[in-house]
PDB file of C-alpha atoms in Angstrom:
ATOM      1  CA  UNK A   1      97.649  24.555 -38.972  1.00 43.00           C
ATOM      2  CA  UNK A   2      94.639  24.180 -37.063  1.00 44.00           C
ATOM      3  CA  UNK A   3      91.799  27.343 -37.553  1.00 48.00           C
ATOM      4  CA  UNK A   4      91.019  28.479 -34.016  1.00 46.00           C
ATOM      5  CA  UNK A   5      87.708  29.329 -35.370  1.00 46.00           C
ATOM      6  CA  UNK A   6      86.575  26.253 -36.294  1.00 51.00           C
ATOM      7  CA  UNK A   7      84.901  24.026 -33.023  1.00 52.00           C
ATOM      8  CA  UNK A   8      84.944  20.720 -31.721  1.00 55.00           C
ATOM      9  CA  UNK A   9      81.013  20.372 -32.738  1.00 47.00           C
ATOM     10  CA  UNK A  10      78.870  18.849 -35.254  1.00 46.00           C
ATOM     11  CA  UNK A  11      78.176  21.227 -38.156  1.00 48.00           C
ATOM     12  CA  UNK A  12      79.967  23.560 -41.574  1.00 46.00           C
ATOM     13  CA  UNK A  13      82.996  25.016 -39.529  1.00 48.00           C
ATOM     14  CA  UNK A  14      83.138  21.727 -37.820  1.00 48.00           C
ATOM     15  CA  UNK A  15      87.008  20.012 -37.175  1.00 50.00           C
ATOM     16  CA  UNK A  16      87.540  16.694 -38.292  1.00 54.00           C
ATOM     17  CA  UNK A  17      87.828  14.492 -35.399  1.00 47.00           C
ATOM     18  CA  UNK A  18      91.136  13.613 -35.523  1.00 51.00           C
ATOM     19  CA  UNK A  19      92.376  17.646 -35.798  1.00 57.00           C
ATOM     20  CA  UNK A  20      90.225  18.245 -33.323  1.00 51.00           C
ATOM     21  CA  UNK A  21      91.631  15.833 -30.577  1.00 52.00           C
ATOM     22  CA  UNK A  22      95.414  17.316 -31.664  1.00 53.00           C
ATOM     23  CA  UNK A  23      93.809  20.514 -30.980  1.00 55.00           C
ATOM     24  CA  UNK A  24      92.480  19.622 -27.295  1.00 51.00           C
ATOM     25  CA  UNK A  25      95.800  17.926 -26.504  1.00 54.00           C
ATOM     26  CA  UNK A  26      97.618  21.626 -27.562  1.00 56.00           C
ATOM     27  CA  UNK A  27      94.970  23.036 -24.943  1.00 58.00           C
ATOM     28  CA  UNK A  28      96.256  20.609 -22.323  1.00 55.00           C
ATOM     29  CA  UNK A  29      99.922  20.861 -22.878  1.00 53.00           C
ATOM     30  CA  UNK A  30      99.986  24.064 -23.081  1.00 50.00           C
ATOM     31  CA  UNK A  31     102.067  24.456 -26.295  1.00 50.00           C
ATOM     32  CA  UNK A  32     100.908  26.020 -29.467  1.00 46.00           C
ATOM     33  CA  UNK A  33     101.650  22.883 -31.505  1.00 44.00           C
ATOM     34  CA  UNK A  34     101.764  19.291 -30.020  1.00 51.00           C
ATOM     35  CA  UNK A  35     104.179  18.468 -32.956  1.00 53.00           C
ATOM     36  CA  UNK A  36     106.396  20.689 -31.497  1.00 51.00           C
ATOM     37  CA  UNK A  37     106.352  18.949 -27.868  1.00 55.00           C
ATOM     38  CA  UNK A  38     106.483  15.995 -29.752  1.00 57.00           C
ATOM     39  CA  UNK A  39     109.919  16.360 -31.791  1.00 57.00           C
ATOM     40  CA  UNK A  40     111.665  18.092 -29.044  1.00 55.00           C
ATOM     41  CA  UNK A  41     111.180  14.986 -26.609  1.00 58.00           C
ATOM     42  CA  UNK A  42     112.097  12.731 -29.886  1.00 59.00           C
ATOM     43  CA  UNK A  43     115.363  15.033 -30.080  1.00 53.00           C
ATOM     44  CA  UNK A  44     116.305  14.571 -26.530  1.00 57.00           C
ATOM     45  CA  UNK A  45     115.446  10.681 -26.635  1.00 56.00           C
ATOM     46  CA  UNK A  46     117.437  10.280 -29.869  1.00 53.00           C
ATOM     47  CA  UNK A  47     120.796  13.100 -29.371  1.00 54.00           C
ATOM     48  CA  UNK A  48     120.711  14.219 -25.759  1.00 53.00           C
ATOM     49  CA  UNK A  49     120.350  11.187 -24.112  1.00 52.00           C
ATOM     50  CA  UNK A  50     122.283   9.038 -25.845  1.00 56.00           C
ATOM     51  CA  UNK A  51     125.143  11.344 -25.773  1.00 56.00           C
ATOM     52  CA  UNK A  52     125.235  12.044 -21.816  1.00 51.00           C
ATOM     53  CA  UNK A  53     125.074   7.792 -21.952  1.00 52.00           C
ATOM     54  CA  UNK A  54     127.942   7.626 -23.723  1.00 53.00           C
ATOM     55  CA  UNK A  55     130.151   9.877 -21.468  1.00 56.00           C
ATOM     56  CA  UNK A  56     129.083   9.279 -18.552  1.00 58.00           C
ATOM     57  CA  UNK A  57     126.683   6.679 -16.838  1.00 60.00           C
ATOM     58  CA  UNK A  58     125.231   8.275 -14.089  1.00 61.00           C
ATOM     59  CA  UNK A  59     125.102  11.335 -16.397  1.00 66.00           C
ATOM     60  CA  UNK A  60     122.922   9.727 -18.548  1.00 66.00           C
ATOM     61  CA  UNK A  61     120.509   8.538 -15.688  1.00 70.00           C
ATOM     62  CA  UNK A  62     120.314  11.731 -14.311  1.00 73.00           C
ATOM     63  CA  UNK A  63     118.942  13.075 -17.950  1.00 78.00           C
ATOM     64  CA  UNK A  64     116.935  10.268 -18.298  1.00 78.00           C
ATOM     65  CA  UNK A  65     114.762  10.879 -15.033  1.00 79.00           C
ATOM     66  CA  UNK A  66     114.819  14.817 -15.591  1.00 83.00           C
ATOM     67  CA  UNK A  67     113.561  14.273 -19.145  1.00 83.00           C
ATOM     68  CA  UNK A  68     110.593  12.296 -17.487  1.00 85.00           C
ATOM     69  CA  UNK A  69     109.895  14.674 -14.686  1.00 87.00           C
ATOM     70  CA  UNK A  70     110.199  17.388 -16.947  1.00 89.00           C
ATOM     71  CA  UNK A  71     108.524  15.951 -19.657  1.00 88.00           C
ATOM     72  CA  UNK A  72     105.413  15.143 -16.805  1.00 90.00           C
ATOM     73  CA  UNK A  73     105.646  18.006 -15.147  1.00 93.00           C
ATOM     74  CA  UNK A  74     104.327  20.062 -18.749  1.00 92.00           C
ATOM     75  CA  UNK A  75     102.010  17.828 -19.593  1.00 90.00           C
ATOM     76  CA  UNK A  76     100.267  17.093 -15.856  1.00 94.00           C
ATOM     77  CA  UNK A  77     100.752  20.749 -14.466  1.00 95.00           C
ATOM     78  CA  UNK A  78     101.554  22.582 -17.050  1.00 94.00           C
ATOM     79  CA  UNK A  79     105.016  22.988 -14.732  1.00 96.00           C
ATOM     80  CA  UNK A  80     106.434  26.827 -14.685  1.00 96.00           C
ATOM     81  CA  UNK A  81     109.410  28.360 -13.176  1.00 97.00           C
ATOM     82  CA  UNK A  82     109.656  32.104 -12.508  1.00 98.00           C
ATOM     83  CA  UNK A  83     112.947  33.787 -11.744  1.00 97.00           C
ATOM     84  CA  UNK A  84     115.081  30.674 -12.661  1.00 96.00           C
ATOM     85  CA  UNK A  85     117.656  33.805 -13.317  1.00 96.00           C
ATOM     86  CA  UNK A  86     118.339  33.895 -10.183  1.00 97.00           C
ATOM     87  CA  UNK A  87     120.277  30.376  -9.628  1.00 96.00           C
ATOM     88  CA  UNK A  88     123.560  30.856 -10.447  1.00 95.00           C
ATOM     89  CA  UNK A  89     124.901  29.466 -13.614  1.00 94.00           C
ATOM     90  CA  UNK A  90     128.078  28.338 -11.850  1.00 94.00           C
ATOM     91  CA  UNK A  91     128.796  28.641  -7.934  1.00 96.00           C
ATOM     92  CA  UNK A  92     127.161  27.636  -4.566  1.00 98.00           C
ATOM     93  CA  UNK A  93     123.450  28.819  -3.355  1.00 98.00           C
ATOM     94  CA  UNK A  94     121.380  27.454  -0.457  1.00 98.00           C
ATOM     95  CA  UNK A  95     118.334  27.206  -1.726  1.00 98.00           C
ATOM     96  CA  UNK A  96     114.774  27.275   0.804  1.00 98.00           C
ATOM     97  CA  UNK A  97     111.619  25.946  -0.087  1.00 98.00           C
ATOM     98  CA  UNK A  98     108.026  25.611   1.249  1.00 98.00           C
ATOM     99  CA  UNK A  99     107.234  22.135   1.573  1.00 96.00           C
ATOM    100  CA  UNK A 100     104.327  20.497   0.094  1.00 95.00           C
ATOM    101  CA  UNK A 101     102.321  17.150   1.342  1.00 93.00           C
ATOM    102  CA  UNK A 102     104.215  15.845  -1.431  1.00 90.00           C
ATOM    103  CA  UNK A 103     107.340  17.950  -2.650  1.00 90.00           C
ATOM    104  CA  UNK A 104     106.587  16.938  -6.409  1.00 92.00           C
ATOM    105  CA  UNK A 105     107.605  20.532  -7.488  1.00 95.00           C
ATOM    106  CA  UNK A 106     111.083  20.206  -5.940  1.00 92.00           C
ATOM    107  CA  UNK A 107     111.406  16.938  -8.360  1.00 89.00           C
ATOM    108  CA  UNK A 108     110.517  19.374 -11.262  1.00 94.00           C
ATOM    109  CA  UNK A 109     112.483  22.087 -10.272  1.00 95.00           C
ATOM    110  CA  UNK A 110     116.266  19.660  -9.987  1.00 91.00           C
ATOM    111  CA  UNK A 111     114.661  18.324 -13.377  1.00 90.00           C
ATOM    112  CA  UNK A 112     114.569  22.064 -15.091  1.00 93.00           C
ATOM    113  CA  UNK A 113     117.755  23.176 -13.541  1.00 93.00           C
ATOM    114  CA  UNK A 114     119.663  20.219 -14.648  1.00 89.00           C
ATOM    115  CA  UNK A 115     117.964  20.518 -17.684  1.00 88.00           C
ATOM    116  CA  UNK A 116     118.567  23.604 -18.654  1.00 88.00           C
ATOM    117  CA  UNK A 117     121.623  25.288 -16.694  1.00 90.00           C
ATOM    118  CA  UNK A 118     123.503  21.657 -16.500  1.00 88.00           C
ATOM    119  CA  UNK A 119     123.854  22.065 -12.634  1.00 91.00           C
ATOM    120  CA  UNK A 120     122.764  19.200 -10.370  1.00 89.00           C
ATOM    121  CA  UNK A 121     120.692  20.330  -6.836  1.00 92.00           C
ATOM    122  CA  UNK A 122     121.893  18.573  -3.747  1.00 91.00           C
ATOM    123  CA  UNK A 123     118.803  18.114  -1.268  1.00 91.00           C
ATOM    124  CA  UNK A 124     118.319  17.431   2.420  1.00 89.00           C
ATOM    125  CA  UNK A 125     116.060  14.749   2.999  1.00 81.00           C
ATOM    126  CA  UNK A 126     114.184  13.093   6.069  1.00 75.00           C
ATOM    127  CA  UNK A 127     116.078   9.888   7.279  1.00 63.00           C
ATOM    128  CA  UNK A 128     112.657   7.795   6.370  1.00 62.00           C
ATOM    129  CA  UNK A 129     112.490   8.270   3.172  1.00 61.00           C
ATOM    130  CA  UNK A 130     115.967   6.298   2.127  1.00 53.00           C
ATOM    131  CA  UNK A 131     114.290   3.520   3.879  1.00 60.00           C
ATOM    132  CA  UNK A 132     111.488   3.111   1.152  1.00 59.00           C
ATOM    133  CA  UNK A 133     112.190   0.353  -0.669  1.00 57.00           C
ATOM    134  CA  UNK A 134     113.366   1.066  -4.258  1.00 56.00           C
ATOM    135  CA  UNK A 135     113.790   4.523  -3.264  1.00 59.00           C
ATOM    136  CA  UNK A 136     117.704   4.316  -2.750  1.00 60.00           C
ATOM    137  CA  UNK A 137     118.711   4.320  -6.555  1.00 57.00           C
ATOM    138  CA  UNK A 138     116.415   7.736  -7.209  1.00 60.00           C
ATOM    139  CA  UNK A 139     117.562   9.440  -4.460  1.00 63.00           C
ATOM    140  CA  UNK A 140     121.572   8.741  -5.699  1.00 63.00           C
ATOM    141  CA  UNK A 141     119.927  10.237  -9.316  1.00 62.00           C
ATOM    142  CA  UNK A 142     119.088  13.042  -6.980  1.00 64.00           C
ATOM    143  CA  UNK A 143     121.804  13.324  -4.880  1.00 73.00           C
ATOM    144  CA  UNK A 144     119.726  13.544  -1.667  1.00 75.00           C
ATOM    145  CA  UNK A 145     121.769  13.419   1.500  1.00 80.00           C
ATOM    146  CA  UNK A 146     120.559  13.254   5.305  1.00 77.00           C
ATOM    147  CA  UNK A 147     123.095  15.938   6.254  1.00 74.00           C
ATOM    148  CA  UNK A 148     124.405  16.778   8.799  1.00 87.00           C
ATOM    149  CA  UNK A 149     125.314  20.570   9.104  1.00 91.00           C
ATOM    150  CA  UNK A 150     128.853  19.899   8.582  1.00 94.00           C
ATOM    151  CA  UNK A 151     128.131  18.207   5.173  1.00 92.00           C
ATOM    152  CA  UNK A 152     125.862  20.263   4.174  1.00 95.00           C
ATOM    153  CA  UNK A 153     128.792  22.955   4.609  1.00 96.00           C
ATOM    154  CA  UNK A 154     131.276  21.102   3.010  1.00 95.00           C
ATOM    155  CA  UNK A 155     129.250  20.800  -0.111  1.00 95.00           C
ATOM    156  CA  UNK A 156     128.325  24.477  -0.534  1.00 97.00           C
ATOM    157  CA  UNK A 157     131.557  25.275  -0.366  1.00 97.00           C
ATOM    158  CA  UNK A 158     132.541  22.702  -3.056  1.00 96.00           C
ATOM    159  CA  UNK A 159     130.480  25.192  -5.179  1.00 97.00           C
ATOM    160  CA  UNK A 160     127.705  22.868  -5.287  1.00 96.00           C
ATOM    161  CA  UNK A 161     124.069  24.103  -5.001  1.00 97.00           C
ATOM    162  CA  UNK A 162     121.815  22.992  -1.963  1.00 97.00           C
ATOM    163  CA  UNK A 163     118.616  22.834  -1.369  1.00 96.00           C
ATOM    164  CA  UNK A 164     116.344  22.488   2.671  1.00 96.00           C
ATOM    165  CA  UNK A 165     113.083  22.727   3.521  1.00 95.00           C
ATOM    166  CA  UNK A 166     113.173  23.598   7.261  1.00 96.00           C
ATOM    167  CA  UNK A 167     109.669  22.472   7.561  1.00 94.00           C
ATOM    168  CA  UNK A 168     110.252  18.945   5.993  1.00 91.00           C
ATOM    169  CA  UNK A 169     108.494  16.144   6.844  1.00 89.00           C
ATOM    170  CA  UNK A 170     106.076  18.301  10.016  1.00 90.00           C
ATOM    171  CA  UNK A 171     105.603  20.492   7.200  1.00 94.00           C
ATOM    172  CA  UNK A 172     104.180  18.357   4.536  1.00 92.00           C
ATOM    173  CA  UNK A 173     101.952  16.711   6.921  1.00 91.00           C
ATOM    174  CA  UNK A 174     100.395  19.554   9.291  1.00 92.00           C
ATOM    175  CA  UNK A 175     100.246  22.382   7.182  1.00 94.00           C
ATOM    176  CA  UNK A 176      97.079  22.708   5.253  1.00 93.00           C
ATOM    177  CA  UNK A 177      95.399  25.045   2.692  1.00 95.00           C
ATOM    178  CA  UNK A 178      96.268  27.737   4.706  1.00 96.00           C
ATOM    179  CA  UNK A 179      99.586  27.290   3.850  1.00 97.00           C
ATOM    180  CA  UNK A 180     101.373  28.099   7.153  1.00 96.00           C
ATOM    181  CA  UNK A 181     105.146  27.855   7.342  1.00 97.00           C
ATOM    182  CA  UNK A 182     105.421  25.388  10.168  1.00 95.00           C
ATOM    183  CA  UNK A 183     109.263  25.955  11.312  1.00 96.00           C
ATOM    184  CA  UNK A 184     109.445  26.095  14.756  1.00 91.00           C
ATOM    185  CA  UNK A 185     112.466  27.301  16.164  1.00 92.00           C
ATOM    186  CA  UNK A 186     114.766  25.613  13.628  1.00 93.00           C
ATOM    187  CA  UNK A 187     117.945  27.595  12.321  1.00 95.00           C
ATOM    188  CA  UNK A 188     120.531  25.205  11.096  1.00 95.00           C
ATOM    189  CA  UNK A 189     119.836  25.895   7.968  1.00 97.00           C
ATOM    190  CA  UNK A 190     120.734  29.443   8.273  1.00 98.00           C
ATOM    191  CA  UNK A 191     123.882  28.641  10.039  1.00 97.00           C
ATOM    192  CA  UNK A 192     124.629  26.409   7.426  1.00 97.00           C
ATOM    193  CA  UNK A 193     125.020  29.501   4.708  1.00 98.00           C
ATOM    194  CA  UNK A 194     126.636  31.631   7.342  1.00 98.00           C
ATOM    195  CA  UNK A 195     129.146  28.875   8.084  1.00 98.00           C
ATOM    196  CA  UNK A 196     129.619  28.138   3.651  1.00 98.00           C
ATOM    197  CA  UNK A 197     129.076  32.036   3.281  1.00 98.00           C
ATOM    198  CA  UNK A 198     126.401  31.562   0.552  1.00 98.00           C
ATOM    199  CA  UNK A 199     123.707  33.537  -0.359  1.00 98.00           C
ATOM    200  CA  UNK A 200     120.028  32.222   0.462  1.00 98.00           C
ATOM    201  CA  UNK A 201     117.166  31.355  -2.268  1.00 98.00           C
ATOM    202  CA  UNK A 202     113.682  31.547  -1.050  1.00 98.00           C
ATOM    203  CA  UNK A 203     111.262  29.225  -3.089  1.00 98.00           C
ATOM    204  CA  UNK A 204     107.319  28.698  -3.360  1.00 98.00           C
ATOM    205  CA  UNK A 205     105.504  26.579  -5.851  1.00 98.00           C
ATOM    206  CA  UNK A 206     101.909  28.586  -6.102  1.00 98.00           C
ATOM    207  CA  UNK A 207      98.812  25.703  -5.786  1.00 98.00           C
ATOM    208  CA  UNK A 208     101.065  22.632  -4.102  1.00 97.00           C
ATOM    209  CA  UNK A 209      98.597  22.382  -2.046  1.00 97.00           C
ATOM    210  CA  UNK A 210      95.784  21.492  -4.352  1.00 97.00           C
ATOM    211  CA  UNK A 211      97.867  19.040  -6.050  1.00 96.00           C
ATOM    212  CA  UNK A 212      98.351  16.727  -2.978  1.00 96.00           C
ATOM    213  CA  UNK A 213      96.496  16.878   0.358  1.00 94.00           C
ATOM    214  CA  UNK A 214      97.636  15.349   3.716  1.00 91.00           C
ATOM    215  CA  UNK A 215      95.134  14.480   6.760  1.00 88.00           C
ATOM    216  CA  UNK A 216      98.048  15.041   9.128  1.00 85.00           C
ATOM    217  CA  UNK A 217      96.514  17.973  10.569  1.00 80.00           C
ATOM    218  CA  UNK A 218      94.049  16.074  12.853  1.00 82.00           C
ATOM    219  CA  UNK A 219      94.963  15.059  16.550  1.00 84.00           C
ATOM    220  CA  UNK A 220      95.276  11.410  15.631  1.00 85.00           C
ATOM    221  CA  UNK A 221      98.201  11.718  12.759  1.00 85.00           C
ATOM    222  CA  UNK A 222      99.830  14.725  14.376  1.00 84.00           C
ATOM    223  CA  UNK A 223      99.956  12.445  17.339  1.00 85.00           C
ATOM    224  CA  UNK A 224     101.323   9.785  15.696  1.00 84.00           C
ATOM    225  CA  UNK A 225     104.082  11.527  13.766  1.00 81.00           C
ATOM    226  CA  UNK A 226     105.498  13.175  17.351  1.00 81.00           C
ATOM    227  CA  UNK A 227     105.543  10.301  18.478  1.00 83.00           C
ATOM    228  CA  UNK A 228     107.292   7.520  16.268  1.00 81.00           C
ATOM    229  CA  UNK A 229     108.771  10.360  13.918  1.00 77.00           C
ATOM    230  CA  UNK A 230     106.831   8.665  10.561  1.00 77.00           C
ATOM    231  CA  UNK A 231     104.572  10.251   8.563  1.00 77.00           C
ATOM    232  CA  UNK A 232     101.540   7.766   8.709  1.00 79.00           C
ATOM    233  CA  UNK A 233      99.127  10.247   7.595  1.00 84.00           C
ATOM    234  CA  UNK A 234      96.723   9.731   4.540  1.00 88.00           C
ATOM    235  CA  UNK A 235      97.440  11.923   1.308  1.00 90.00           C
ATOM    236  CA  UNK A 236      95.370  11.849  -1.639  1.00 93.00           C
ATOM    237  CA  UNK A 237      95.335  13.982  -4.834  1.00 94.00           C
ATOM    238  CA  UNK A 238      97.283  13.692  -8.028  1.00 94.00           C
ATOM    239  CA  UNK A 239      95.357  16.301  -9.274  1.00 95.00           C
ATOM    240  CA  UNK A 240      96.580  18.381 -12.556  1.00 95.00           C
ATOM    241  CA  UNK A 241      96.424  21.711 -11.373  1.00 97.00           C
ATOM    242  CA  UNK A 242      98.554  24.659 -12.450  1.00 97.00           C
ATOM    243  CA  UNK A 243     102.021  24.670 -10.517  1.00 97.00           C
ATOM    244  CA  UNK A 244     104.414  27.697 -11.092  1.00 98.00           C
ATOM    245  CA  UNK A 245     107.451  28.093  -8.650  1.00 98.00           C
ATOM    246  CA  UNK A 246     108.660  31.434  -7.963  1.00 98.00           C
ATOM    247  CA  UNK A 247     112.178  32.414  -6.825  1.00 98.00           C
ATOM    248  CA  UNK A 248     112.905  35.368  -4.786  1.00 98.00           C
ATOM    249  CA  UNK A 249     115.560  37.704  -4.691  1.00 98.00           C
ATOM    250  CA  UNK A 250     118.816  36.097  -3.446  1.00 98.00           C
ATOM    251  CA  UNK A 251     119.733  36.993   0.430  1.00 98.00           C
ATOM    252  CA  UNK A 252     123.348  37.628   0.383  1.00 97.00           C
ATOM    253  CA  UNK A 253     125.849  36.618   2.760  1.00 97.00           C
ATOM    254  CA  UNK A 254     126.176  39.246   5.725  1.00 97.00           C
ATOM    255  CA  UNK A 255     128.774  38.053   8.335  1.00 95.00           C
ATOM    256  CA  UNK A 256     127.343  39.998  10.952  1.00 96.00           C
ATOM    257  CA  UNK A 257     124.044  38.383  11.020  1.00 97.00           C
ATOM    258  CA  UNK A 258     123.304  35.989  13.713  1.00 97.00           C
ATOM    259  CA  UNK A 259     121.824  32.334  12.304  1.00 97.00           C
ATOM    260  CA  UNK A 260     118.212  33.422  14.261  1.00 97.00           C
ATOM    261  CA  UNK A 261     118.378  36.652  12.466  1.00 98.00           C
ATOM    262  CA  UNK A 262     119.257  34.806   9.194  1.00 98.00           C
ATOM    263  CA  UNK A 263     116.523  32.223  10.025  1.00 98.00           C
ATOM    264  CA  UNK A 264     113.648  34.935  10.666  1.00 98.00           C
ATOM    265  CA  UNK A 265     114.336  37.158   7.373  1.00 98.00           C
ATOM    266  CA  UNK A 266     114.419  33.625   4.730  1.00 98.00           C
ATOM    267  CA  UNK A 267     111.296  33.103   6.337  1.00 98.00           C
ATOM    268  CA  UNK A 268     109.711  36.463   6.111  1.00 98.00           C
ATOM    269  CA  UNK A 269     110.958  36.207   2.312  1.00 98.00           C
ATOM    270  CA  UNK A 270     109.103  32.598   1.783  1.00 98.00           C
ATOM    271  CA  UNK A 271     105.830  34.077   3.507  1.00 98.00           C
ATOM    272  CA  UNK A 272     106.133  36.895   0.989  1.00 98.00           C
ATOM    273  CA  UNK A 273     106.079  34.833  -2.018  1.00 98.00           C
ATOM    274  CA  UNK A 274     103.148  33.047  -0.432  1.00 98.00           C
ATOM    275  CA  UNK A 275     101.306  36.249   0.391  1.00 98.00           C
ATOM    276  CA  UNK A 276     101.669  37.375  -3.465  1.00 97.00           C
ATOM    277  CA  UNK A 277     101.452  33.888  -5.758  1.00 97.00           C
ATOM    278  CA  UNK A 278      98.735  32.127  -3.475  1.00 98.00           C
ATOM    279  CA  UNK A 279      94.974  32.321  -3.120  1.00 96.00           C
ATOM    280  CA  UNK A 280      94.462  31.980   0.592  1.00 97.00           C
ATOM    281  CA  UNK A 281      92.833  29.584   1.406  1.00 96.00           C
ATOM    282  CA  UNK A 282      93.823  27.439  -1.688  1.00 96.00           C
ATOM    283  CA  UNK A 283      90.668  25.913  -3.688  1.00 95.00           C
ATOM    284  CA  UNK A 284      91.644  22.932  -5.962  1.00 95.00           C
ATOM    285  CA  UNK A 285      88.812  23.546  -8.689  1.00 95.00           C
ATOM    286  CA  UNK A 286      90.273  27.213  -8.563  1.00 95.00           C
ATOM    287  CA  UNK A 287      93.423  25.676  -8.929  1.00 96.00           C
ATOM    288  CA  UNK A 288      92.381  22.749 -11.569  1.00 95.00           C
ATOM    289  CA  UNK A 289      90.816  25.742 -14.262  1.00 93.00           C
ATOM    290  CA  UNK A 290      94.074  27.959 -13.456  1.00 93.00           C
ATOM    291  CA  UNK A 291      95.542  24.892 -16.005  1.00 88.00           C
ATOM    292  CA  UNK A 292      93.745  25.478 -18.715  1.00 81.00           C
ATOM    293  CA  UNK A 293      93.259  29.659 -18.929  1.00 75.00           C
ATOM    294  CA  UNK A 294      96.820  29.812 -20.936  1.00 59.00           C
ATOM    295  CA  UNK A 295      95.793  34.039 -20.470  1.00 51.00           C
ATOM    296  CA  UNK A 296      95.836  33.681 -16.723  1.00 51.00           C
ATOM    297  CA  UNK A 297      97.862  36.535 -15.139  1.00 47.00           C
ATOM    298  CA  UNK A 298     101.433  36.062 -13.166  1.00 49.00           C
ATOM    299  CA  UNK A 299     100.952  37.814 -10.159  1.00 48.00           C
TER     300      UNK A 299
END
């Protein structure tokens, strides 16, 4: 076992330098011993995986791509969930989420739950993106779907869980560092659990922002998107800042709610887990050293 008191420098208490570069790597993935990391991904390459190959083929692809997004999602971000309680070990949930400039933390989220509850998470997505070539076979592994309303019902009600982002692809682009909700007047969504009579799961992923940034706020891009309905926008980032998503409490199903009504309190409950997990306006070197302070407090 590594002696915390010993440093990285030349000297008596000096590390050799191999201990000392297993010790930075434990600082970076965030685990207290990288041989630990280490055997449990050589336990789910060697049992898991080949087991959920040899029932069941898609099964097996579906582990195989949340064992990677997992597995990258601890080691770039660090990756936390907070309230994963609340999704129902068995049953239907419509779950609503906050949409980045790129939604990487909804890959990592379908990655944990499948991971650890077993469940898959259907998703709406935008009609361009299963035009992207290659794109088709990862969003079967997904199960992404384009809708419409009526399937979107029809799978809640199979007991399935669901997940929108009302904001989508206007979201991702034109929303900023602010981190404004960009809705509109759009309600289908909510209509959708009234219709499957399904509770609603709000969702935020605390520094998406500072991972990936878009340029679609400017005249030009916003221009652009209105107009041919394609986000042409520039994005750059990749940066490995601290992610954590945070669930909030369930909304239940009320049948004498109206869908605008239904609409207006999800997104009152998304702007509240922004108002207490984010620092407004986000900074991504505050964002980048949130990463590494393993002490840093969940709000």
């Amino acid at each position: 076992m590594i002696d915390k008191n010993q440093t990285c420098g030349i000297g008596q208490d000096s590390m050799p330098y191999v201990t000392c570069l297993i010790h930075i790597f434990e600082e970076w993935f965030g685990v207290e011993q990288l041989e630990d990391y280490l055997n449990f991904a050589n336990y789910l390459l060697k049992n898991v995986l080949k087991e959920a190959y040899s029932h069941n083929l898609w099964d097996g692809a579906r582990k195989t791509v949340a064992t990677l997004w997992d597995g990258h999602a601890a080691v770039w971000h660090g990756y936390e969930v907070h309230g994963m309680e609340k999704i129902p070990e068995e049953g239907p949930a419509l779950i609503i989420f906050y949409h980045g400039a790129i939604p990487i933390d909804f890959y990592y989220f379908m990655a944990k739950i499948f991971i650890h509850k077993g469940r898959t998470c259907r998703v709406v997505a935008d009609h361009f993106v299963f035009k992207i070539p290659g794109f088709s076979l990862l969003l079967d592994v997904f199960c992404a779907l384009h809708g419409p309303r009526e399937k979107c019902v029809e799978i809640l009600r199979s007991g399935h869980l669901l997940a929108i982002s009302p904001g989508g692809v206007r979201e991702a682009l034109i929303s900023d560092e602010t981190y404004n909700i960009i809705w509109g007047n759009r309600k289908g969504f909510a209509q959708v659990a009234i219709d499957a009579k399904v509770p609603i799961i709000p969702m935020f992923t605390q520094n998406i922002r500072e991972g990936f940034r878009s340029l679609g706020g400017t005249r030009l891009f916003r221009w652009l998107y209105e107009k041919f309905r394609y986000p042409f926008a520039p994005m750059y980032g990749g940066f490995p800042v601290k992610l954590r998503t945070y669930l909030g409490d369930p909304i239940p199903y009320d049948p004498e709610i109206t869908a605008e009504e239904l609409a207006e309190k999800t997104k009152n409950a998304v702007q509240a887990l922004i108002d207490k997990h984010q620092r407004i306006p986000g900074n991504i070197m505050s964002a980048l050293l949130e990463r590494f302070h393993k002490n840093q407090k969940i709000n």
